[in-house]
mmCIF file of C-alpha atoms in Angstrom:
data_model
loop_
_atom_site.group_PDB
_atom_site.id
_atom_site.type_symbol
_atom_site.label_atom_id
_atom_site.label_comp_id
_atom_site.label_asym_id
_atom_site.label_seq_id
_atom_site.Cartn_x
_atom_site.Cartn_y
_atom_site.Cartn_z
ATOM 1 C CA MET A 1 66.320 141.516 -36.644
ATOM 2 C CA PHE A 2 64.654 139.390 -33.972
ATOM 3 C CA ASN A 3 61.434 138.754 -35.886
ATOM 4 C CA ARG A 4 60.658 135.086 -35.337
ATOM 5 C CA ASP A 5 58.744 134.651 -38.581
ATOM 6 C CA ARG A 6 61.609 136.131 -40.567
ATOM 7 C CA TRP A 7 64.121 133.751 -38.985
ATOM 8 C CA GLN A 8 61.881 130.797 -39.743
ATOM 9 C CA GLU A 9 61.666 131.955 -43.312
ATOM 10 C CA ILE A 10 65.455 132.326 -43.551
ATOM 11 C CA PHE A 11 66.033 128.806 -42.234
ATOM 12 C CA GLN A 12 63.410 127.422 -44.609
ATOM 13 C CA THR A 13 65.143 129.164 -47.521
ATOM 14 C CA ILE A 14 68.525 127.769 -46.413
ATOM 15 C CA SER A 15 67.158 124.230 -46.019
ATOM 16 C CA LYS A 16 65.574 124.350 -49.484
ATOM 17 C CA ASN A 17 68.784 125.672 -51.098
ATOM 18 C CA LYS A 18 71.508 123.659 -49.388
ATOM 19 C CA LEU A 19 73.979 123.758 -52.273
ATOM 20 C CA ARG A 20 73.607 127.498 -52.770
ATOM 21 C CA THR A 21 74.008 128.113 -49.034
ATOM 22 C CA PHE A 22 77.047 125.810 -48.867
ATOM 23 C CA LEU A 23 78.751 127.570 -51.766
ATOM 24 C CA SER A 24 78.057 130.978 -50.228
ATOM 25 C CA GLY A 25 79.438 129.910 -46.850
ATOM 26 C CA PHE A 26 82.386 128.036 -48.339
ATOM 27 C CA THR A 27 83.512 131.125 -50.265
ATOM 28 C CA VAL A 28 83.487 133.225 -47.096
ATOM 29 C CA ALA A 29 85.069 130.562 -44.864
ATOM 30 C CA LEU A 30 87.825 129.870 -47.382
ATOM 31 C CA GLY A 31 88.661 133.582 -47.627
ATOM 32 C CA ILE A 32 89.017 133.942 -43.847
ATOM 33 C CA PHE A 33 90.833 130.600 -43.553
ATOM 34 C CA ILE A 34 93.480 131.528 -46.134
ATOM 35 C CA PHE A 35 93.902 134.987 -44.575
ATOM 36 C CA VAL A 36 94.470 133.478 -41.111
ATOM 37 C CA ILE A 37 96.960 130.899 -42.418
ATOM 38 C CA LEU A 38 98.956 133.440 -44.441
ATOM 39 C CA PHE A 39 98.987 136.012 -41.638
ATOM 40 C CA GLY A 40 100.043 133.330 -39.146
ATOM 41 C CA LEU A 41 102.862 132.099 -41.415
ATOM 42 C CA GLY A 42 104.017 135.700 -41.759
ATOM 43 C CA ASN A 43 104.225 135.969 -37.972
ATOM 44 C CA GLY A 44 106.095 132.660 -37.871
ATOM 45 C CA LEU A 45 108.626 133.994 -40.350
ATOM 46 C CA LYS A 46 109.054 137.100 -38.227
ATOM 47 C CA ASN A 47 109.594 134.914 -35.149
ATOM 48 C CA THR A 48 112.386 133.104 -36.983
ATOM 49 C CA PHE A 49 114.212 136.336 -37.745
ATOM 50 C CA GLU A 50 113.868 137.498 -34.165
ATOM 51 C CA SER A 51 115.044 134.166 -32.725
ATOM 52 C CA PHE A 52 118.368 134.570 -34.500
ATOM 53 C CA PHE A 53 119.081 137.466 -32.140
ATOM 54 C CA LEU A 54 117.129 136.774 -28.963
ATOM 55 C CA ASN A 55 119.399 133.880 -27.932
ATOM 56 C CA ASP A 56 122.154 136.458 -27.387
ATOM 57 C CA ALA A 57 122.146 140.056 -26.217
ATOM 58 C CA THR A 58 121.224 142.610 -28.883
ATOM 59 C CA ASN A 59 123.346 145.541 -27.613
ATOM 60 C CA LEU A 60 126.552 143.999 -28.980
ATOM 61 C CA ILE A 61 129.365 144.895 -31.333
ATOM 62 C CA TRP A 62 131.598 142.003 -32.398
ATOM 63 C CA VAL A 63 135.066 142.805 -33.741
ATOM 64 C CA TYR A 64 137.074 140.263 -35.763
ATOM 65 C CA ARG A 65 140.561 140.509 -37.195
ATOM 66 C CA GLY A 66 141.154 139.980 -40.888
ATOM 67 C CA ARG A 67 143.769 140.468 -43.595
ATOM 68 C CA THR A 68 144.406 143.766 -45.302
ATOM 69 C CA SER A 69 143.553 144.050 -48.983
ATOM 70 C CA MET A 70 145.353 147.323 -49.639
ATOM 71 C CA PRO A 71 148.927 148.522 -48.950
ATOM 72 C CA TYR A 72 149.145 151.422 -46.507
ATOM 73 C CA LYS A 73 151.939 153.481 -44.913
ATOM 74 C CA GLY A 74 154.684 151.081 -46.009
ATOM 75 C CA PHE A 75 152.739 147.932 -45.083
ATOM 76 C CA LYS A 76 151.968 145.472 -47.845
ATOM 77 C CA SER A 77 148.516 144.071 -48.519
ATOM 78 C CA ASN A 78 147.458 140.646 -47.236
ATOM 79 C CA ARG A 79 148.843 141.487 -43.796
ATOM 80 C CA GLN A 80 147.263 139.576 -40.916
ATOM 81 C CA ILE A 81 145.893 141.957 -38.285
ATOM 82 C CA GLU A 82 146.707 140.983 -34.710
ATOM 83 C CA PHE A 83 144.642 142.081 -31.720
ATOM 84 C CA LYS A 84 146.401 142.321 -28.373
ATOM 85 C CA ASN A 85 145.558 143.069 -24.769
ATOM 86 C CA ASP A 86 146.418 146.738 -25.187
ATOM 87 C CA ASP A 87 143.553 147.009 -27.716
ATOM 88 C CA ILE A 88 141.158 146.194 -24.897
ATOM 89 C CA ALA A 89 142.733 148.783 -22.598
ATOM 90 C CA ASP A 90 142.684 151.455 -25.312
ATOM 91 C CA ILE A 91 139.042 150.808 -26.184
ATOM 92 C CA LYS A 92 138.045 151.038 -22.516
ATOM 93 C CA TYR A 93 139.924 154.326 -22.189
ATOM 94 C CA ASN A 94 138.573 155.954 -25.380
ATOM 95 C CA PHE A 95 135.022 154.580 -25.492
ATOM 96 C CA GLY A 96 134.110 153.939 -21.872
ATOM 97 C CA MET A 97 131.149 156.325 -22.129
ATOM 98 C CA TYR A 98 129.493 154.007 -24.672
ATOM 99 C CA MET A 99 130.227 150.656 -23.035
ATOM 100 C CA ASP A 100 128.839 148.399 -20.334
ATOM 101 C CA TYR A 101 131.533 145.726 -20.754
ATOM 102 C CA ILE A 102 134.082 144.264 -23.153
ATOM 103 C CA SER A 103 135.293 140.685 -23.429
ATOM 104 C CA PRO A 104 138.173 139.406 -25.544
ATOM 105 C CA GLY A 105 137.920 135.973 -27.097
ATOM 106 C CA ILE A 106 140.334 133.221 -28.085
ATOM 107 C CA ASN A 107 138.757 130.196 -29.756
ATOM 108 C CA ARG A 108 140.272 126.724 -29.839
ATOM 109 C CA ASN A 109 139.112 123.137 -30.308
ATOM 110 C CA GLN A 110 140.785 120.556 -28.074
ATOM 111 C CA LYS A 111 140.274 117.223 -26.448
ATOM 112 C CA ILE A 112 138.739 117.432 -22.979
ATOM 113 C CA LYS A 113 139.262 114.418 -20.740
ATOM 114 C CA TYR A 114 137.866 113.300 -17.408
ATOM 115 C CA LYS A 115 139.113 109.929 -16.189
ATOM 116 C CA ASN A 116 138.205 107.514 -19.005
ATOM 117 C CA GLU A 117 135.747 109.855 -20.732
ATOM 118 C CA TYR A 118 136.901 112.306 -23.392
ATOM 119 C CA ASN A 119 135.752 114.203 -26.476
ATOM 120 C CA ASN A 120 136.641 117.238 -28.588
ATOM 121 C CA TYR A 121 134.948 120.498 -27.612
ATOM 122 C CA SER A 122 135.085 124.192 -28.424
ATOM 123 C CA ILE A 123 137.125 126.084 -25.830
ATOM 124 C CA GLN A 124 136.280 129.766 -25.460
ATOM 125 C CA ALA A 125 138.852 131.838 -23.599
ATOM 126 C CA ILE A 126 136.924 134.895 -22.425
ATOM 127 C CA ALA A 127 136.413 137.584 -19.767
ATOM 128 C CA PRO A 128 133.460 137.836 -17.339
ATOM 129 C CA GLY A 129 131.392 140.091 -19.642
ATOM 130 C CA TYR A 130 130.997 137.255 -22.117
ATOM 131 C CA GLN A 131 128.325 135.762 -19.876
ATOM 132 C CA PHE A 132 126.008 138.679 -20.670
ATOM 133 C CA ALA A 133 126.833 138.691 -24.381
ATOM 134 C CA GLU A 134 125.898 135.022 -24.821
ATOM 135 C CA LYS A 135 123.066 135.044 -22.256
ATOM 136 C CA VAL A 136 124.623 132.146 -20.410
ATOM 137 C CA TYR A 137 122.484 130.753 -17.561
ATOM 138 C CA LEU A 138 124.276 128.994 -14.718
ATOM 139 C CA MET A 139 122.867 125.681 -13.582
ATOM 140 C CA GLU A 140 125.546 125.048 -10.959
ATOM 141 C CA GLY A 141 128.416 127.014 -9.489
ATOM 142 C CA ARG A 142 129.580 130.351 -10.872
ATOM 143 C CA PHE A 143 131.027 131.984 -13.975
ATOM 144 C CA ILE A 144 134.523 133.285 -14.662
ATOM 145 C CA ASN A 145 135.175 136.504 -12.684
ATOM 146 C CA GLU A 146 137.741 139.317 -12.749
ATOM 147 C CA ASP A 147 139.964 137.674 -10.126
ATOM 148 C CA ASP A 148 140.177 134.549 -12.292
ATOM 149 C CA THR A 149 141.417 136.550 -15.289
ATOM 150 C CA GLN A 150 143.860 138.659 -13.272
ATOM 151 C CA ASN A 151 145.347 135.645 -11.500
ATOM 152 C CA GLN A 152 145.325 133.438 -14.643
ATOM 153 C CA GLU A 153 143.431 130.753 -12.760
ATOM 154 C CA LYS A 154 142.961 127.320 -14.296
ATOM 155 C CA TYR A 155 139.213 127.330 -13.821
ATOM 156 C CA THR A 156 136.572 126.278 -16.318
ATOM 157 C CA VAL A 157 132.815 126.581 -16.741
ATOM 158 C CA ILE A 158 131.409 123.736 -18.842
ATOM 159 C CA GLY A 159 128.248 123.424 -20.917
ATOM 160 C CA ARG A 160 125.349 121.189 -19.933
ATOM 161 C CA LEU A 161 126.070 118.654 -22.669
ATOM 162 C CA VAL A 162 129.771 118.559 -21.775
ATOM 163 C CA ARG A 163 128.738 117.688 -18.241
ATOM 164 C CA ASP A 164 126.403 114.958 -19.499
ATOM 165 C CA ASP A 165 129.118 113.502 -21.758
ATOM 166 C CA LEU A 166 131.931 113.465 -19.215
ATOM 167 C CA PHE A 167 130.232 113.231 -15.828
ATOM 168 C CA GLY A 168 126.824 111.708 -16.478
ATOM 169 C CA LYS A 169 124.510 112.494 -13.579
ATOM 170 C CA LYS A 170 127.372 113.313 -11.235
ATOM 171 C CA SER A 171 127.967 116.942 -10.234
ATOM 172 C CA PRO A 172 131.229 118.137 -11.802
ATOM 173 C CA LEU A 173 131.840 121.015 -9.392
ATOM 174 C CA GLY A 174 135.295 120.769 -7.849
ATOM 175 C CA GLU A 175 136.407 118.054 -10.262
ATOM 176 C CA TYR A 176 139.411 118.487 -12.592
ATOM 177 C CA VAL A 177 139.356 117.997 -16.352
ATOM 178 C CA ASP A 178 142.317 117.712 -18.703
ATOM 179 C CA VAL A 179 142.267 120.578 -21.229
ATOM 180 C CA GLY A 180 145.047 120.093 -23.769
ATOM 181 C CA GLY A 181 147.386 118.614 -21.150
ATOM 182 C CA SER A 182 146.545 121.097 -18.378
ATOM 183 C CA MET A 183 144.264 120.334 -15.456
ATOM 184 C CA PHE A 184 141.377 122.759 -14.941
ATOM 185 C CA LYS A 185 138.992 122.865 -12.001
ATOM 186 C CA VAL A 186 135.290 122.909 -12.890
ATOM 187 C CA ILE A 187 133.627 125.851 -11.117
ATOM 188 C CA GLY A 188 130.313 125.997 -12.972
ATOM 189 C CA VAL A 189 127.856 124.410 -15.409
ATOM 190 C CA PHE A 190 125.855 126.546 -17.837
ATOM 191 C CA GLN A 191 123.012 126.208 -20.277
ATOM 192 C CA ASP A 192 122.364 128.293 -23.377
ATOM 193 C CA ASP A 193 119.140 128.717 -25.341
ATOM 194 C CA GLY A 194 121.224 128.858 -28.528
ATOM 195 C CA GLY A 195 121.105 125.071 -28.856
ATOM 196 C CA ASP A 196 123.328 122.031 -28.513
ATOM 197 C CA ASN A 197 126.391 123.582 -30.154
ATOM 198 C CA GLU A 198 126.374 126.357 -27.575
ATOM 199 C CA GLU A 199 126.207 123.827 -24.736
ATOM 200 C CA ARG A 200 129.137 121.795 -26.065
ATOM 201 C CA ARG A 201 131.534 124.575 -25.118
ATOM 202 C CA ILE A 202 133.715 125.233 -22.144
ATOM 203 C CA TYR A 203 134.849 128.653 -20.948
ATOM 204 C CA ILE A 204 138.226 129.496 -19.412
ATOM 205 C CA PRO A 205 139.888 132.851 -18.546
ATOM 206 C CA TYR A 206 141.480 134.394 -21.630
ATOM 207 C CA THR A 207 144.631 135.250 -19.651
ATOM 208 C CA THR A 208 145.034 131.579 -18.765
ATOM 209 C CA ARG A 209 144.865 130.625 -22.452
ATOM 210 C CA GLN A 210 147.492 133.260 -23.224
ATOM 211 C CA LEU A 211 149.702 131.789 -20.504
ATOM 212 C CA MET A 212 149.312 128.306 -21.992
ATOM 213 C CA GLU A 213 150.328 129.633 -25.405
ATOM 214 C CA LYS A 214 153.818 130.778 -24.376
ATOM 215 C CA ASN A 215 152.570 133.784 -22.419
ATOM 216 C CA THR A 216 151.349 135.617 -25.515
ATOM 217 C CA ASP A 217 149.078 138.641 -25.389
ATOM 218 C CA LYS A 218 147.319 137.986 -28.710
ATOM 219 C CA LEU A 219 143.542 137.859 -29.100
ATOM 220 C CA ASP A 220 141.286 136.471 -31.843
ATOM 221 C CA GLN A 221 138.354 138.814 -31.360
ATOM 222 C CA PHE A 222 136.400 140.769 -28.807
ATOM 223 C CA VAL A 223 132.802 141.645 -28.089
ATOM 224 C CA ILE A 224 131.585 144.952 -26.693
ATOM 225 C CA GLY A 225 128.313 145.391 -24.855
ATOM 226 C CA PHE A 226 127.279 148.994 -25.452
ATOM 227 C CA LYS A 227 124.845 150.839 -23.210
ATOM 228 C CA PRO A 228 121.241 150.236 -24.389
ATOM 229 C CA GLU A 229 120.296 153.849 -23.688
ATOM 230 C CA ILE A 230 122.443 155.136 -26.576
ATOM 231 C CA GLY A 231 119.900 153.566 -28.933
ATOM 232 C CA TYR A 232 120.288 152.565 -32.559
ATOM 233 C CA THR A 233 121.727 155.927 -33.687
ATOM 234 C CA GLY A 234 124.279 155.930 -30.888
ATOM 235 C CA ALA A 235 125.253 152.343 -31.663
ATOM 236 C CA MET A 236 125.887 153.171 -35.315
ATOM 237 C CA MET A 237 127.973 156.224 -34.348
ATOM 238 C CA PHE A 238 129.932 154.116 -31.852
ATOM 239 C CA GLU A 239 130.598 151.495 -34.521
ATOM 240 C CA GLU A 240 131.935 154.078 -36.965
ATOM 241 C CA LYS A 241 134.210 155.699 -34.371
ATOM 242 C CA LEU A 242 135.474 152.304 -33.223
ATOM 243 C CA ARG A 243 136.208 151.231 -36.789
ATOM 244 C CA GLN A 244 138.195 154.415 -37.478
ATOM 245 C CA PHE A 245 140.088 154.083 -34.196
ATOM 246 C CA LEU A 246 141.155 150.479 -34.868
ATOM 247 C CA LYS A 247 142.126 151.225 -38.461
ATOM 248 C CA ASP A 248 144.310 154.118 -37.333
ATOM 249 C CA LYS A 249 145.912 152.063 -34.596
ATOM 250 C CA HIS A 250 146.657 149.039 -36.796
ATOM 251 C CA GLN A 251 147.708 151.036 -39.852
ATOM 252 C CA ILE A 252 144.854 149.921 -42.104
ATOM 253 C CA HIS A 253 143.833 151.927 -45.155
ATOM 254 C CA PRO A 254 140.590 153.875 -44.503
ATOM 255 C CA ASP A 255 138.968 152.249 -47.550
ATOM 256 C CA ASP A 256 140.137 148.712 -46.729
ATOM 257 C CA ARG A 257 137.086 146.604 -45.821
ATOM 258 C CA ARG A 258 138.923 143.373 -45.073
ATOM 259 C CA GLY A 259 141.418 144.353 -42.408
ATOM 260 C CA ILE A 260 138.832 144.464 -39.626
ATOM 261 C CA PHE A 261 135.308 143.070 -39.563
ATOM 262 C CA ILE A 262 132.696 144.594 -37.274
ATOM 263 C CA ARG A 263 129.265 143.149 -36.704
ATOM 264 C CA ASN A 264 126.803 145.486 -35.048
ATOM 265 C CA VAL A 265 123.951 143.346 -33.733
ATOM 266 C CA ALA A 266 121.706 146.402 -33.314
ATOM 267 C CA ASP A 267 122.023 147.146 -37.040
ATOM 268 C CA ASP A 268 121.502 143.482 -37.974
ATOM 269 C CA LEU A 269 118.433 143.287 -35.763
ATOM 270 C CA GLN A 270 116.841 146.407 -37.222
ATOM 271 C CA GLN A 271 117.493 145.333 -40.819
ATOM 272 C CA ASN A 272 116.048 141.886 -40.228
ATOM 273 C CA GLN A 273 113.031 143.255 -38.392
ATOM 274 C CA GLN A 274 112.382 145.616 -41.304
ATOM 275 C CA PHE A 275 112.760 142.759 -43.785
ATOM 276 C CA ALA A 276 110.445 140.531 -41.766
ATOM 277 C CA SER A 277 107.896 143.346 -41.502
ATOM 278 C CA VAL A 278 107.975 143.864 -45.271
ATOM 279 C CA LEU A 279 107.441 140.146 -45.806
ATOM 280 C CA GLN A 280 104.528 140.176 -43.395
ATOM 281 C CA ILE A 281 102.991 143.154 -45.201
ATOM 282 C CA ILE A 282 103.273 141.262 -48.495
ATOM 283 C CA VAL A 283 101.734 138.141 -46.960
ATOM 284 C CA THR A 284 98.974 140.224 -45.373
ATOM 285 C CA PHE A 285 98.292 141.918 -48.714
ATOM 286 C CA VAL A 286 97.888 138.488 -50.326
ATOM 287 C CA GLY A 287 95.608 137.497 -47.462
ATOM 288 C CA LEU A 288 93.503 140.606 -47.979
ATOM 289 C CA GLY A 289 93.247 139.589 -51.627
ATOM 290 C CA THR A 290 91.639 136.325 -50.536
ATOM 291 C CA LEU A 291 89.184 138.308 -48.388
ATOM 292 C CA MET A 292 88.295 140.420 -51.402
ATOM 293 C CA ALA A 293 87.788 137.242 -53.402
ATOM 294 C CA GLY A 294 85.406 136.037 -50.690
ATOM 295 C CA ILE A 295 83.521 139.336 -50.750
ATOM 296 C CA ILE A 296 83.203 139.226 -54.534
ATOM 297 C CA GLY A 297 82.090 135.616 -54.301
ATOM 298 C CA ILE A 298 79.340 136.321 -51.796
ATOM 299 C CA SER A 299 78.266 139.356 -53.856
ATOM 300 C CA ASN A 300 77.931 137.264 -57.010
ATOM 301 C CA ILE A 301 76.004 134.585 -55.176
ATOM 302 C CA MET A 302 73.625 137.140 -53.645
ATOM 303 C CA VAL A 303 72.973 138.600 -57.113
ATOM 304 C CA PHE A 304 72.055 135.107 -58.273
ATOM 305 C CA VAL A 305 69.892 134.549 -55.190
ATOM 306 C CA VAL A 306 67.928 137.754 -55.753
ATOM 307 C CA LYS A 307 67.456 137.003 -59.440
ATOM 308 C CA GLU A 308 66.267 133.481 -58.607
ATOM 309 C CA ARG A 309 63.704 134.865 -56.150
ATOM 310 C CA THR A 310 62.452 137.726 -58.339
ATOM 311 C CA LYS A 311 58.937 136.260 -58.730
ATOM 312 C CA GLU A 312 58.750 135.507 -55.016
ATOM 313 C CA LEU A 313 59.727 139.070 -54.177
ATOM 314 C CA GLY A 314 57.074 140.367 -56.636
ATOM 315 C CA ILE A 315 54.415 138.339 -54.839
ATOM 316 C CA ARG A 316 55.561 139.721 -51.486
ATOM 317 C CA LYS A 317 55.325 143.273 -52.741
ATOM 318 C CA ALA A 318 51.917 142.586 -54.323
ATOM 319 C CA LEU A 319 50.728 141.376 -50.885
ATOM 320 C CA GLY A 320 51.901 144.595 -49.259
ATOM 321 C CA ALA A 321 55.562 144.000 -48.366
ATOM 322 C CA THR A 322 57.490 147.266 -48.149
ATOM 323 C CA PRO A 323 60.856 147.774 -49.918
ATOM 324 C CA ARG A 324 62.457 148.068 -46.480
ATOM 325 C CA SER A 325 61.182 144.636 -45.389
ATOM 326 C CA VAL A 326 62.432 143.059 -48.634
ATOM 327 C CA ILE A 327 65.892 144.574 -48.132
ATOM 328 C CA ALA A 328 65.965 143.537 -44.454
ATOM 329 C CA MET A 329 65.031 139.926 -45.289
ATOM 330 C CA ILE A 330 67.773 139.492 -47.931
ATOM 331 C CA LEU A 331 70.312 141.421 -45.873
ATOM 332 C CA GLN A 332 69.682 139.387 -42.753
ATOM 333 C CA GLU A 333 70.137 136.143 -44.653
ATOM 334 C CA SER A 334 73.391 137.422 -46.160
ATOM 335 C CA ILE A 335 74.767 138.554 -42.780
ATOM 336 C CA PHE A 336 73.772 135.307 -41.093
ATOM 337 C CA ILE A 337 75.513 133.092 -43.666
ATOM 338 C CA THR A 338 78.588 135.343 -43.758
ATOM 339 C CA THR A 339 78.917 135.426 -39.950
ATOM 340 C CA ILE A 340 78.591 131.676 -39.419
ATOM 341 C CA ALA A 341 80.912 130.819 -42.310
ATOM 342 C CA GLY A 342 83.400 133.550 -41.345
ATOM 343 C CA TYR A 343 83.869 132.276 -37.813
ATOM 344 C CA ILE A 344 84.089 128.681 -39.019
ATOM 345 C CA GLY A 345 86.941 129.750 -41.307
ATOM 346 C CA LEU A 346 88.570 131.770 -38.490
ATOM 347 C CA PHE A 347 88.595 128.967 -35.926
ATOM 348 C CA ALA A 348 89.624 126.374 -38.537
ATOM 349 C CA GLY A 349 92.620 128.549 -39.464
ATOM 350 C CA ILE A 350 93.603 129.067 -35.809
ATOM 351 C CA LEU A 351 93.290 125.322 -35.175
ATOM 352 C CA ILE A 352 95.604 124.555 -38.103
ATOM 353 C CA LEU A 353 98.176 127.121 -36.953
ATOM 354 C CA ASN A 354 98.160 125.719 -33.419
ATOM 355 C CA SER A 355 98.631 122.198 -34.730
ATOM 356 C CA LEU A 356 101.671 123.205 -36.813
ATOM 357 C CA GLY A 357 103.783 124.121 -33.786
ATOM 358 C CA VAL A 358 107.469 123.573 -34.615
ATOM 359 C CA THR A 359 106.873 121.391 -37.681
ATOM 360 C CA LEU A 360 107.792 124.218 -40.079
ATOM 361 C CA GLU A 361 111.039 125.335 -38.416
ATOM 362 C CA ASP A 362 113.042 123.630 -41.173
ATOM 363 C CA TYR A 363 111.340 126.070 -43.551
ATOM 364 C CA PHE A 364 112.245 129.090 -41.351
ATOM 365 C CA ILE A 365 108.734 129.443 -39.937
ATOM 366 C CA LYS A 366 108.702 129.284 -36.140
ATOM 367 C CA ASN A 367 105.531 129.105 -34.049
ATOM 368 C CA PRO A 368 103.095 130.614 -36.582
ATOM 369 C CA TYR A 369 100.187 132.402 -34.926
ATOM 370 C CA ILE A 370 97.561 135.090 -35.328
ATOM 371 C CA ASP A 371 96.268 137.019 -32.359
ATOM 372 C CA MET A 372 92.541 136.706 -31.793
ATOM 373 C CA GLN A 373 91.911 140.438 -32.172
ATOM 374 C CA THR A 374 93.344 140.475 -35.703
ATOM 375 C CA GLY A 375 91.362 137.381 -36.670
ATOM 376 C CA ILE A 376 88.102 138.745 -35.301
ATOM 377 C CA PHE A 377 88.729 142.137 -36.933
ATOM 378 C CA ALA A 378 89.255 140.483 -40.340
ATOM 379 C CA THR A 379 86.099 138.434 -39.851
ATOM 380 C CA VAL A 380 84.045 141.497 -38.881
ATOM 381 C CA ILE A 381 85.356 143.330 -41.951
ATOM 382 C CA LEU A 382 84.250 140.415 -44.118
ATOM 383 C CA ILE A 383 80.825 140.406 -42.463
ATOM 384 C CA ILE A 384 80.428 144.142 -43.086
ATOM 385 C CA PHE A 385 81.368 143.776 -46.726
ATOM 386 C CA GLY A 386 79.178 140.700 -46.920
ATOM 387 C CA ALA A 387 76.288 142.847 -45.716
ATOM 388 C CA ILE A 388 77.122 145.441 -48.370
ATOM 389 C CA ALA A 389 77.305 142.670 -50.960
ATOM 390 C CA GLY A 390 73.827 141.570 -49.928
ATOM 391 C CA TYR A 391 72.446 145.111 -49.710
ATOM 392 C CA ILE A 392 73.217 146.099 -53.307
ATOM 393 C CA PRO A 393 71.151 143.344 -55.009
ATOM 394 C CA ALA A 394 68.505 143.583 -52.245
ATOM 395 C CA ARG A 395 68.071 147.292 -52.904
ATOM 396 C CA ARG A 396 67.749 146.576 -56.619
ATOM 397 C CA ALA A 397 65.143 143.898 -55.919
ATOM 398 C CA ALA A 398 63.158 146.245 -53.666
ATOM 399 C CA ARG A 399 62.758 148.655 -56.581
ATOM 400 C CA ILE A 400 61.256 146.058 -58.923
ATOM 401 C CA LYS A 401 57.552 146.664 -59.564
ATOM 402 C CA PRO A 402 55.333 143.699 -58.661
ATOM 403 C CA ILE A 403 53.891 143.396 -62.183
ATOM 404 C CA VAL A 404 57.407 143.209 -63.671
ATOM 405 C CA ALA A 405 58.556 140.673 -61.089
ATOM 406 C CA LEU A 406 55.532 138.431 -61.709
ATOM 407 C CA ARG A 407 56.334 138.331 -65.422
ATOM 408 C CA ASP A 408 59.882 137.081 -64.728
ATOM 409 C CA GLU A 409 60.597 133.591 -66.023
#
């Protein structure tokens, strides 16, 4: 392997056959390059699926009211289901062993005004647990707490962009904003990784919203944070029991799918992860196909190389070269070209992936990447098969008798 004369001979052969060497290397480099790009795009696609869930907690069950589609127990179809405060109390009582927290929700859009500045924003009337469901991070002040909901306080926590719109660079803490004709004290400013829409919200206690709406006890929805230790199976069992409980309580037909809507984030996450994994397997399979094409390409080129050098190999054997030395010479050249070209293709692919960054997010590919271990493993595999591709014609050449080789035209 470290024979100086052999290396000199290999470099002389490469320099005399530049086109052949380039085509051999290009086939290998292109195979690795395409594999890296496809594998990286597959990871980017998987990142996109995961990002849909990572902005919020994943141990969540969202419950929404709907309209019945089937008559049941004297009730007609198309009946609007109404959630109320006692639903929250009943769920806590019956399913407390599954839950970490529960937060009702009432959603409205209203004009928010501070002095001469105003705009329309989404107002979320919630309980303290909602902070964990939405992964809200406080920049200033505090979030809504239990005392605020029990006392129906007129407090609000505003999003970062609401603060920028209404207050500019001034701290809003302790200031009062007009929310639909009622003055609310700002007690906190939050940010949310979910994006601008999430940060153009304000939060108020749900009991305060109910007080503003003629002291009603109605709710639009609620979110439950179940205990992570119950796992996926426990979450699915909890969902089914909760669905049956709410249908029984609100007199909804067991087969009616429109009366109540439940979204189990754990189930959504698993399904999307499985889908993303399948897509990545498909992409990887296509990438492996390009590696196979590279292997076949280098094999075909090595067959041509050996055939082209048949007379030369006959002379070597006539001068005393052993079959082993003939095989080693051809094999070493094959491995050298495959290794150099393989790593050129690897690093070119990684460079392209790194340069893409967020440019493909509009196509649902976020931060495409390939870890170095996978890239190096694929390259080593190609080198091994490149060596095999060189060994087969080299072994055939080593068996040629000198007199036959010298007659070759």
